[in-house]
CSV table of C-alpha atoms in Angstrom, one decimal:
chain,number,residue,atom,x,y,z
V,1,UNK,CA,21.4,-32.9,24.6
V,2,UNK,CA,22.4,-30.3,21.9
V,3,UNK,CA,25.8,-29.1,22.0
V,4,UNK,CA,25.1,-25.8,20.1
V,5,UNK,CA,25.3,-22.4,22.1
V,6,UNK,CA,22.0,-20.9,22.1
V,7,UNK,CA,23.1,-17.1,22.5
V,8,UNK,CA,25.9,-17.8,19.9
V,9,UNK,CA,23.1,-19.2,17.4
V,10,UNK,CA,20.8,-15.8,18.5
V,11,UNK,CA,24.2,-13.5,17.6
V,12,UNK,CA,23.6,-14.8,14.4
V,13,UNK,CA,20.3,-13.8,13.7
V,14,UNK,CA,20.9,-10.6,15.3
V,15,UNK,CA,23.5,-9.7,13.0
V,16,UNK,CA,20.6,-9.3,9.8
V,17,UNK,CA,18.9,-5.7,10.3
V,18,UNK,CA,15.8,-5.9,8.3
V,19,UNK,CA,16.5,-3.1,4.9
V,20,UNK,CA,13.6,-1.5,5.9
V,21,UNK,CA,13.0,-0.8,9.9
V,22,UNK,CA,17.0,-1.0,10.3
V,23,UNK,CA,16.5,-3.3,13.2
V,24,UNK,CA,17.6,-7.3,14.2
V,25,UNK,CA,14.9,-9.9,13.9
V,26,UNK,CA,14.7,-10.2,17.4
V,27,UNK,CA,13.9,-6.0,18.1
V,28,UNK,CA,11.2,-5.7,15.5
V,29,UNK,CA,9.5,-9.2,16.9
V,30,UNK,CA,9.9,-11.9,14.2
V,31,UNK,CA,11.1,-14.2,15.4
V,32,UNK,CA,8.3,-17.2,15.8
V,33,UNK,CA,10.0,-19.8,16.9
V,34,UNK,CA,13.7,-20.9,17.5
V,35,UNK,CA,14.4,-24.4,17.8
V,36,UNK,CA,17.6,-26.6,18.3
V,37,UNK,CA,17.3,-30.2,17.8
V,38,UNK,CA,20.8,-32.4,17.5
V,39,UNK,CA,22.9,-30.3,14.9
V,40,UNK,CA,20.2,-28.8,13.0
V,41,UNK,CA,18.8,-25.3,14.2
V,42,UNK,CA,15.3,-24.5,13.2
V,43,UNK,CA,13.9,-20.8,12.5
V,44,UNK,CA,10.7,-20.0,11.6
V,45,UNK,CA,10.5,-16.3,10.7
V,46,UNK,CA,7.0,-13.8,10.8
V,47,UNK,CA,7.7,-10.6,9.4
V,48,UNK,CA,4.6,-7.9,9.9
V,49,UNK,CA,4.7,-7.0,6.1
V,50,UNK,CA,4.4,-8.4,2.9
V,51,UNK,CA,8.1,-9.2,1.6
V,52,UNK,CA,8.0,-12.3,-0.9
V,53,UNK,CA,11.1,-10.2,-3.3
V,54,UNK,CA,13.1,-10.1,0.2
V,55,UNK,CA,12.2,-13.5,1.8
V,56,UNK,CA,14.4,-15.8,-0.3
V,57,UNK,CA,17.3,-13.3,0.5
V,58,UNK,CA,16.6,-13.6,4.3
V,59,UNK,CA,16.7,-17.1,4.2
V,60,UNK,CA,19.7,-17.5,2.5
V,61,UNK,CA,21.8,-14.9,4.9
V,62,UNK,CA,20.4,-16.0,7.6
V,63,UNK,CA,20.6,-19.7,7.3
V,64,UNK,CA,24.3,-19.3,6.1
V,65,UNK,CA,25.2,-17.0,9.6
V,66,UNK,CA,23.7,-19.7,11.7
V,67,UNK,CA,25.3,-22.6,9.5
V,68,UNK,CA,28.6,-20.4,11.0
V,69,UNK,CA,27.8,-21.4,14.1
V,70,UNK,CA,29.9,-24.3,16.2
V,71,UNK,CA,28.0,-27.7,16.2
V,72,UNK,CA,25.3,-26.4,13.7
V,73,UNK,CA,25.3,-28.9,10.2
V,74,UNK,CA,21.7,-27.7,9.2
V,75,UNK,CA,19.8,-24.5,9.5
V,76,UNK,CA,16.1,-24.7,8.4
V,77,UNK,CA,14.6,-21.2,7.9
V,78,UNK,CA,11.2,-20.8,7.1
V,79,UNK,CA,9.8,-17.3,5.9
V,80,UNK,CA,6.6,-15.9,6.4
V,81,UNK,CA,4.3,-12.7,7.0
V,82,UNK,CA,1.4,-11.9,8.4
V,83,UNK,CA,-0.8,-8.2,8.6
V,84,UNK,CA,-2.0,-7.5,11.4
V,85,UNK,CA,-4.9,-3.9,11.3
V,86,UNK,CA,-3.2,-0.6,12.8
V,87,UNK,CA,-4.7,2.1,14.6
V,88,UNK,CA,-6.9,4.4,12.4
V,89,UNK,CA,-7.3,8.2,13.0
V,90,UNK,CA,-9.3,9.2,16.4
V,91,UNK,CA,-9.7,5.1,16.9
V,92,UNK,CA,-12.5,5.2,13.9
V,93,UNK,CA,-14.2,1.6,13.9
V,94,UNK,CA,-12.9,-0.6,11.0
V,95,UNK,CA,-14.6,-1.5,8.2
V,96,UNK,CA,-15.5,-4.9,8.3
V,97,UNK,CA,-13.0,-7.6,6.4
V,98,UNK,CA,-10.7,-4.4,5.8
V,99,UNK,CA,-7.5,-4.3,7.9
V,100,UNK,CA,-5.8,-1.2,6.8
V,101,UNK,CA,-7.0,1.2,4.4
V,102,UNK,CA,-3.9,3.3,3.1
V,103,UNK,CA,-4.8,6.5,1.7
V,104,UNK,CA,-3.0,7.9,-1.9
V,105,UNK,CA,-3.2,11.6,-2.4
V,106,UNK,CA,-2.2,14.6,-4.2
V,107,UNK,CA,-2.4,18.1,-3.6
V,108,UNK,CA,-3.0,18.5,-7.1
V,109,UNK,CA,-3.7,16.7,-10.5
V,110,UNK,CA,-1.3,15.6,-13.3
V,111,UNK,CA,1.0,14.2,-10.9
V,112,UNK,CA,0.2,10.1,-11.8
V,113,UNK,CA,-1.5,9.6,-8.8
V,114,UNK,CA,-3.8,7.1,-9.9
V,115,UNK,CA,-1.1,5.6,-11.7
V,116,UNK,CA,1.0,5.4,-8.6
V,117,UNK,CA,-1.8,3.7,-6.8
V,118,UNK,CA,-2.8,0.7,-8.9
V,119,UNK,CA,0.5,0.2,-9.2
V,120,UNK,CA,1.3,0.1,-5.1
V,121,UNK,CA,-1.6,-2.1,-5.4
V,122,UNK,CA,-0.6,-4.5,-7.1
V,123,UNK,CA,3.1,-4.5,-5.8
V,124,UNK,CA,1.7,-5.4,-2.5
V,125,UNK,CA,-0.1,-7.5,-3.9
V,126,UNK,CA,3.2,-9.1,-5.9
V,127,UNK,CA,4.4,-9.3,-2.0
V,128,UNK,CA,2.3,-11.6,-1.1
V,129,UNK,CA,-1.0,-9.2,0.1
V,130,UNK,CA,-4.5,-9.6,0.0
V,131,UNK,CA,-5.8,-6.3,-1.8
V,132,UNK,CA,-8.3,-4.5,-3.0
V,133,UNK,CA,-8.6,-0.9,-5.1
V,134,UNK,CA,-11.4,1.6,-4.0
V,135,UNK,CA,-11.4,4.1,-6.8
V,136,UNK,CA,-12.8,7.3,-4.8
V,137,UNK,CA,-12.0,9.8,-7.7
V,138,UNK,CA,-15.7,10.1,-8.5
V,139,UNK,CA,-15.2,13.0,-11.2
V,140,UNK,CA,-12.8,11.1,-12.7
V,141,UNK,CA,-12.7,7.9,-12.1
V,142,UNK,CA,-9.9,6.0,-14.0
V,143,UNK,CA,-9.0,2.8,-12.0
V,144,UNK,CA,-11.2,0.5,-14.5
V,145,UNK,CA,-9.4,1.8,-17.6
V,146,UNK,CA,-6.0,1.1,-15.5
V,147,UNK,CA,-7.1,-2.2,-14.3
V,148,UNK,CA,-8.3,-3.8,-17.6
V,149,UNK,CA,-11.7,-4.0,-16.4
V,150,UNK,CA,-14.4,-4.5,-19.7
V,151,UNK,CA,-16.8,-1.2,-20.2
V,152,UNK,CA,-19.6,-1.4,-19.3
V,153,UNK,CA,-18.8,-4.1,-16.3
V,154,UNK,CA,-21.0,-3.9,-13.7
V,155,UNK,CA,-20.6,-5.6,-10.1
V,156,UNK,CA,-23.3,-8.0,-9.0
V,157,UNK,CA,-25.5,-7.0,-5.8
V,158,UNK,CA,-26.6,-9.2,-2.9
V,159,UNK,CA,-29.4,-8.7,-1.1
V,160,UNK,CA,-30.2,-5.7,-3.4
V,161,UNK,CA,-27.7,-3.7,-1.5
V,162,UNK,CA,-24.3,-5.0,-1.0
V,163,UNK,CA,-21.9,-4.5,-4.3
V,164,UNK,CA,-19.5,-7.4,-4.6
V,165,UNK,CA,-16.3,-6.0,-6.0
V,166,UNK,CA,-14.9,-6.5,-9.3
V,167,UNK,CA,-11.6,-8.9,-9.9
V,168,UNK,CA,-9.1,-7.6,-11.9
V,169,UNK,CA,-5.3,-8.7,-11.6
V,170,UNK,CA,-6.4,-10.8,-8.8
V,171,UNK,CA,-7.5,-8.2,-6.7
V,172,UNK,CA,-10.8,-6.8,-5.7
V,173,UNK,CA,-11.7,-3.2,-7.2
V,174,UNK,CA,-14.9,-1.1,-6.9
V,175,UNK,CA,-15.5,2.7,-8.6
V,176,UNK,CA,-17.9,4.7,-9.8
V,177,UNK,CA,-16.9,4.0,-13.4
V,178,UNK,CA,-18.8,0.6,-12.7
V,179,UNK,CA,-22.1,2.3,-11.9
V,180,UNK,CA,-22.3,4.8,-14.3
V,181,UNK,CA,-21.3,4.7,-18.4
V,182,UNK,CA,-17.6,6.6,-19.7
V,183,UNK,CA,-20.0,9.4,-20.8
V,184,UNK,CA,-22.1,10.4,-17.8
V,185,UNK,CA,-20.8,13.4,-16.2
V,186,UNK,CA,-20.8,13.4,-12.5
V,187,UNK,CA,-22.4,17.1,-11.8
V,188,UNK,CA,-22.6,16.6,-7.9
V,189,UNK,CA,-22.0,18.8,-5.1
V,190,UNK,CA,-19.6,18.0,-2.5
V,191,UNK,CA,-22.0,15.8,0.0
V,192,UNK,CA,-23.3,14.1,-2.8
V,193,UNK,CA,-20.1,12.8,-3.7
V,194,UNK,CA,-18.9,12.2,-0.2
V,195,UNK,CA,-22.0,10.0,0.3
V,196,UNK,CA,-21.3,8.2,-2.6
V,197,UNK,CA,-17.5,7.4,-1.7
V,198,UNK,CA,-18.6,6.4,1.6
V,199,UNK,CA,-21.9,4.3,-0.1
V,200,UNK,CA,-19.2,2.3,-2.2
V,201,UNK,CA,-16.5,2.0,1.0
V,202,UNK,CA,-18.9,0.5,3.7
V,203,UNK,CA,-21.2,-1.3,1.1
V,204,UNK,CA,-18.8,-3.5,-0.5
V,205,UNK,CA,-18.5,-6.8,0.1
V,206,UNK,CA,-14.7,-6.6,0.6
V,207,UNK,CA,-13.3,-10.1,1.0
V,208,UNK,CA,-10.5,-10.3,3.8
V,209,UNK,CA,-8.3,-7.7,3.0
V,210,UNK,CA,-4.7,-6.6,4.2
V,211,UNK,CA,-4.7,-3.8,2.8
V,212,UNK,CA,-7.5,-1.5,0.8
V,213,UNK,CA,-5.6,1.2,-1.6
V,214,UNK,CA,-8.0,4.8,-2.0
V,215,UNK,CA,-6.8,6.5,-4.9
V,216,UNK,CA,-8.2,9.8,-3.7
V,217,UNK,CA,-9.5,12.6,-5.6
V,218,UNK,CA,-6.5,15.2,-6.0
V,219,UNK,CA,-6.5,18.4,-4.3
V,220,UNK,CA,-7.5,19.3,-0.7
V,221,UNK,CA,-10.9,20.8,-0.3
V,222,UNK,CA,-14.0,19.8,1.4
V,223,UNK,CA,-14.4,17.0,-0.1
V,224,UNK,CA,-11.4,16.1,0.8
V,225,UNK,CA,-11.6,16.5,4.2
V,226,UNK,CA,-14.8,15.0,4.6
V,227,UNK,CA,-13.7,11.9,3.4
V,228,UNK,CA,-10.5,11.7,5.4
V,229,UNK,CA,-13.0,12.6,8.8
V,230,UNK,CA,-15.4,9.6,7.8
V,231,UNK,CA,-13.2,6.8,6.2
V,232,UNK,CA,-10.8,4.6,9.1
V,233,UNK,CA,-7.8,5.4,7.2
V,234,UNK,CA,-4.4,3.7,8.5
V,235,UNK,CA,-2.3,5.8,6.6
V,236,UNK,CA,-1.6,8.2,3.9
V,237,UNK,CA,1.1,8.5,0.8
V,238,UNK,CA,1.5,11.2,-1.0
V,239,UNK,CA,2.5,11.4,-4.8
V,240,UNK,CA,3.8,14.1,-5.9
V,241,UNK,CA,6.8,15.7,-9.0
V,242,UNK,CA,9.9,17.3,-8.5
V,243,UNK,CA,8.7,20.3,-9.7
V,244,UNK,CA,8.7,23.4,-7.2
V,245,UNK,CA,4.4,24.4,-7.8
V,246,UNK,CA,4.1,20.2,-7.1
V,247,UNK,CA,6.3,20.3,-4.0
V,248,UNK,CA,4.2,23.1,-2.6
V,249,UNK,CA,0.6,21.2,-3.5
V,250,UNK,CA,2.4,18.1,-2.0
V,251,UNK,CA,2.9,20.2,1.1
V,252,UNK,CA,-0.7,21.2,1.5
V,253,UNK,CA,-1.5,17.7,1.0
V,254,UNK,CA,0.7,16.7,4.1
V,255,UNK,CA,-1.1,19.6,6.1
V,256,UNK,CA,-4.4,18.3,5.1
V,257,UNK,CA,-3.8,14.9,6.8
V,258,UNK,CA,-2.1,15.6,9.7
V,259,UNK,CA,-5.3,18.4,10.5
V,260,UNK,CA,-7.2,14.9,10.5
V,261,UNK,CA,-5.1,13.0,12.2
V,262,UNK,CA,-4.5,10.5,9.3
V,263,UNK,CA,-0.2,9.5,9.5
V,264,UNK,CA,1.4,10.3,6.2
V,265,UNK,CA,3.4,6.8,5.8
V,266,UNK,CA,5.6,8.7,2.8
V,267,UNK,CA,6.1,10.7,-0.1
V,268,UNK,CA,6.4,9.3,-3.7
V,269,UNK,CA,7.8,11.5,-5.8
V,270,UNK,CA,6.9,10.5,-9.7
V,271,UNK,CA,8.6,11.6,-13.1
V,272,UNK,CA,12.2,11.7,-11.6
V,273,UNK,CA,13.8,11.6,-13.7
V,274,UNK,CA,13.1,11.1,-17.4
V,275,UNK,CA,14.9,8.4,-19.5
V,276,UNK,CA,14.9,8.8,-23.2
V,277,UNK,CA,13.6,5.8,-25.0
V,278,UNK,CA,15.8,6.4,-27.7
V,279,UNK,CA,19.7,6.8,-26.3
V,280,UNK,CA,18.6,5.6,-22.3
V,281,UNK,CA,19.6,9.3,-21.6
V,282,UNK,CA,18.7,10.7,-17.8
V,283,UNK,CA,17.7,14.3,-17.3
V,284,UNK,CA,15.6,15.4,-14.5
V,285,UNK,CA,13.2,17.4,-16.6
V,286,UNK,CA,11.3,19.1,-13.2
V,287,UNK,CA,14.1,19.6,-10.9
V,288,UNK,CA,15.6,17.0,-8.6
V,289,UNK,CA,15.5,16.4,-5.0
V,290,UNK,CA,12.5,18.1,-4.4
V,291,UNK,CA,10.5,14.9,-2.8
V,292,UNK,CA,13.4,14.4,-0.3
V,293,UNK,CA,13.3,18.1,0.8
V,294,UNK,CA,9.7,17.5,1.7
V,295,UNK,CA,10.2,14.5,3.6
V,296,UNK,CA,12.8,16.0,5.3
V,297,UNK,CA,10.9,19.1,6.2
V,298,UNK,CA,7.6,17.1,7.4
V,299,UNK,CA,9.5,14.1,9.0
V,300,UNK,CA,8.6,11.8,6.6
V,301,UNK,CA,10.0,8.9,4.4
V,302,UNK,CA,10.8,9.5,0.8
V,303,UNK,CA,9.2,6.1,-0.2
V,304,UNK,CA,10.6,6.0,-3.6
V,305,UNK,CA,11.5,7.8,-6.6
V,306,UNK,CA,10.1,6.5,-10.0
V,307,UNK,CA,11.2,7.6,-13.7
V,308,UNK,CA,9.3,9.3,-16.5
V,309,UNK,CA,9.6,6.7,-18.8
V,310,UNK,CA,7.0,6.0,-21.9
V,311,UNK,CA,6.3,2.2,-21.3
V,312,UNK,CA,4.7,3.4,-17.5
V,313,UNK,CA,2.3,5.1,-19.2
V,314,UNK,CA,1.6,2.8,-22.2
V,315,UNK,CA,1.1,-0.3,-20.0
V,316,UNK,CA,-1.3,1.8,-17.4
V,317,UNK,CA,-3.4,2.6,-20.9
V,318,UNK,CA,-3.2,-0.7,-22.2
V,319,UNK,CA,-4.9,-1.8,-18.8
V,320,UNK,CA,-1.9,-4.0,-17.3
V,321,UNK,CA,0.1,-1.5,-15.3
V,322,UNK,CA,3.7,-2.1,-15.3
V,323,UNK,CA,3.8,-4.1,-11.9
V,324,UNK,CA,1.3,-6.4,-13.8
V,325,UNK,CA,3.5,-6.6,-17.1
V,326,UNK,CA,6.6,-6.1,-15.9
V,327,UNK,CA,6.8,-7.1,-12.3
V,328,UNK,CA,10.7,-7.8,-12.2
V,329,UNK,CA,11.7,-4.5,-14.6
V,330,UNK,CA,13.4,-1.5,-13.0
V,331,UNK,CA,10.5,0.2,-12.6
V,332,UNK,CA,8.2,-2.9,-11.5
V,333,UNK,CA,11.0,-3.5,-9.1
V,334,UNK,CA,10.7,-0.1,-7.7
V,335,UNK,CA,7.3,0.1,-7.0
V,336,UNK,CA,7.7,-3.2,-4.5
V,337,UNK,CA,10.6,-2.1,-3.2
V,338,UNK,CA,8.1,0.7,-2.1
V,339,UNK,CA,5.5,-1.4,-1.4
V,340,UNK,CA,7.5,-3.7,0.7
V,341,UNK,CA,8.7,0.1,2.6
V,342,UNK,CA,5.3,1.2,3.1
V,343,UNK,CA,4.1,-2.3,4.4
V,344,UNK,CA,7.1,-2.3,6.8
V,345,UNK,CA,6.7,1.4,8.5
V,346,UNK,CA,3.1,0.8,8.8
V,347,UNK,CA,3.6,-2.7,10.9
V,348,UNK,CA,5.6,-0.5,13.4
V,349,UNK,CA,2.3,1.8,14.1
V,350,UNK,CA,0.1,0.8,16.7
V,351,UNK,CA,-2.5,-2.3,16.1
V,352,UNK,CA,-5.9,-1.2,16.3
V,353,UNK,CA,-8.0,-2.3,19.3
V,354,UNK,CA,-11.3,-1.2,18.1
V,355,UNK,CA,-14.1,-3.4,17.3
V,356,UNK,CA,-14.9,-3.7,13.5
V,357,UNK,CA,-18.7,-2.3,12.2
V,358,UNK,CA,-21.3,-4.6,13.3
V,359,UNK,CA,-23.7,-5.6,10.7
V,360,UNK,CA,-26.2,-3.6,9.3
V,361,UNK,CA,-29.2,-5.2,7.9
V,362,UNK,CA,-32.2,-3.0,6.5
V,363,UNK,CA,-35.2,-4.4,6.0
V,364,UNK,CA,-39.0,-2.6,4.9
V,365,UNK,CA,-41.8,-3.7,6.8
């Protein structure tokens, strides 16, 4: 029989607090398994968020704190996640092979919204996250371009009326850009381009996804809302610039979700702070602190703050965002650091009990 004091071994692992819900592995229910066999203690680890850049950090603190322990020679720590689907607003059913569809909006354009979503994308992806990219921008539709993807690519069709999504980076993307050429101007009213968001959500073959990123059109309008009344969102995050006429789009934007019942899950603020590419100079060209004020105000988290910095915006161009290119640079780093944030608040919301979309087959007689 083990000599090793169970409860001491436990004060171990209490005394990690996860860097993101602030809690012990034990409170935020991780722990899978805790086993004691001779002098070797054996933890397996299930975090409710995707966290490959923290895992090996974990393990290591962890193991060493148990290691601490009297009688323990070996401590075997094993590190894993897994994402479970979370309430949606006013219990709308979820789509089917979609567990959480996280909203990113602005209140207004210019503000790298689009830029900020591949790239939250992909950093969850980085983490260890199956993903996928619904670009619902329809007048402007710029998640192709971002993503690398070939003009003029179309998806295939089964069935003559499913659209199988498009890989690019490893993770599945569908837009309009994909069913329409770069030239073709999108002169739609309002319910014509809600149907068509919702045509390209619900008839996409989306393959087992943890999380489904909407880079939403900017601004708060009818279409807007529309879209956030129809489509089982999880959660929002809203992007928005230091600059005082952003901050007050960015506070409309908040409005517009919580009137739907749609949890805003953060803020981002983008263009910081800008670093010259010449001298590495910091200035905060369009004020500072203005994305923490919000937060603040609306009860929020401040997810992240990311710089104004030349390569962002050269790499998003290029078609290999900077989480893509760059994944361990400042700024890639940044980006899953808010990734990693984002995944973590929303695996503290409630799970969602509601059954997923039967399928729909339509057949002409």
């Amino acid at each position: 029989m083990s000599s090793i004091d169970r409860s001491a071994v436990e004060a171990a692992i209490k005394g990690y607090k996860d860097p993101y819900l602030k809690e012990d592995l034990f409170a935020i229910e991780a722990i899978k398994s805790l086993d004691i066999q001779g002098d070797t203690v054996k933890l397996e680890v299930e975090l409710g968020y995707p966290a490959a850049g923290v895992a090996g950090g974990l393990k290591q603190i962890v193991g060493l704190a148990i290691e601490d322990v009297d009688g323990v020679e070996r401590a075997e720590v094993n590190v894993s996640w897994k994402i479970l689907p979370h309430q949606a607003q006013r219990n709308l059913q979820s789509i089917k092979d979609v567990k959480n569809i996280i909203a990113v909006a602005s209140g207004k354009g210019g503000v790298g919204k689009s830029t900020t979503a591949v790239n939250l994308a992909l950093a969850l992806q980085k983490e260890g996250a199956r993903v996928g990219v619904l670009d619902a921008d329809i007048y402007g539709p710029s998640q192709g371009m971002m993503l690398g993807v070939a003009d003029g690519s179309r998806p295939d069709v089964q069935d003559g009326q499913f659209f199988i999504p498009i890989r690019a980076h490893g993770m599945q993307v569908m837009s309009m850009a994909f069913l329409v050429t770069e030239k073709t101007p999108m002169v739609w009213r309002g319910p014509m381009v809600s149907g068509a968001l919702l045509q390209l959500l619900t008839q996409s073959l989306w393959e087992d996804l943890d999380y489904l990123v909407v880079d939403m059109p900017p601004g708060t309008g009818d279409i807007q809302l529309t879209l956030a009344q129809k489509v089982p969102v999880t959660g929002a995050v809203i992007v928005t610039t230091p600059q005082d006429i952003a901050l007050l789009d960015c506070k409309k934007g908040i409005e517009m979700f919580r009137k739907v019942d749609i949890p805003v899950l953060g803020v981002v603020e983008n263009m910081s702070i800008h670093i010259c590419s010449n001298c590495g100079h910091h200035e905060p060209l369009f004020g500072a602190g203005g994305g923490e004020r919000v937060s603040e105000e609306y009860d929020t988290e401040l997810l992240g703050q990311l710089p104004l910095h030349m390569t962002i915006r050269e790499q998003t161009d290029s078609g290999s965002p900077t989480v893509a290119a760059e994944p361990d640079s400042e700024v890639g780093l940044i980006y899953r650091d808010i990734a990693r944030k984002l995944g973590a608040i929303l695996s503290q919301r409630a799970k969602n009990q509601a059954q997923m979309f039967p399928e729909i087959i339509i057949k002409s007689d």
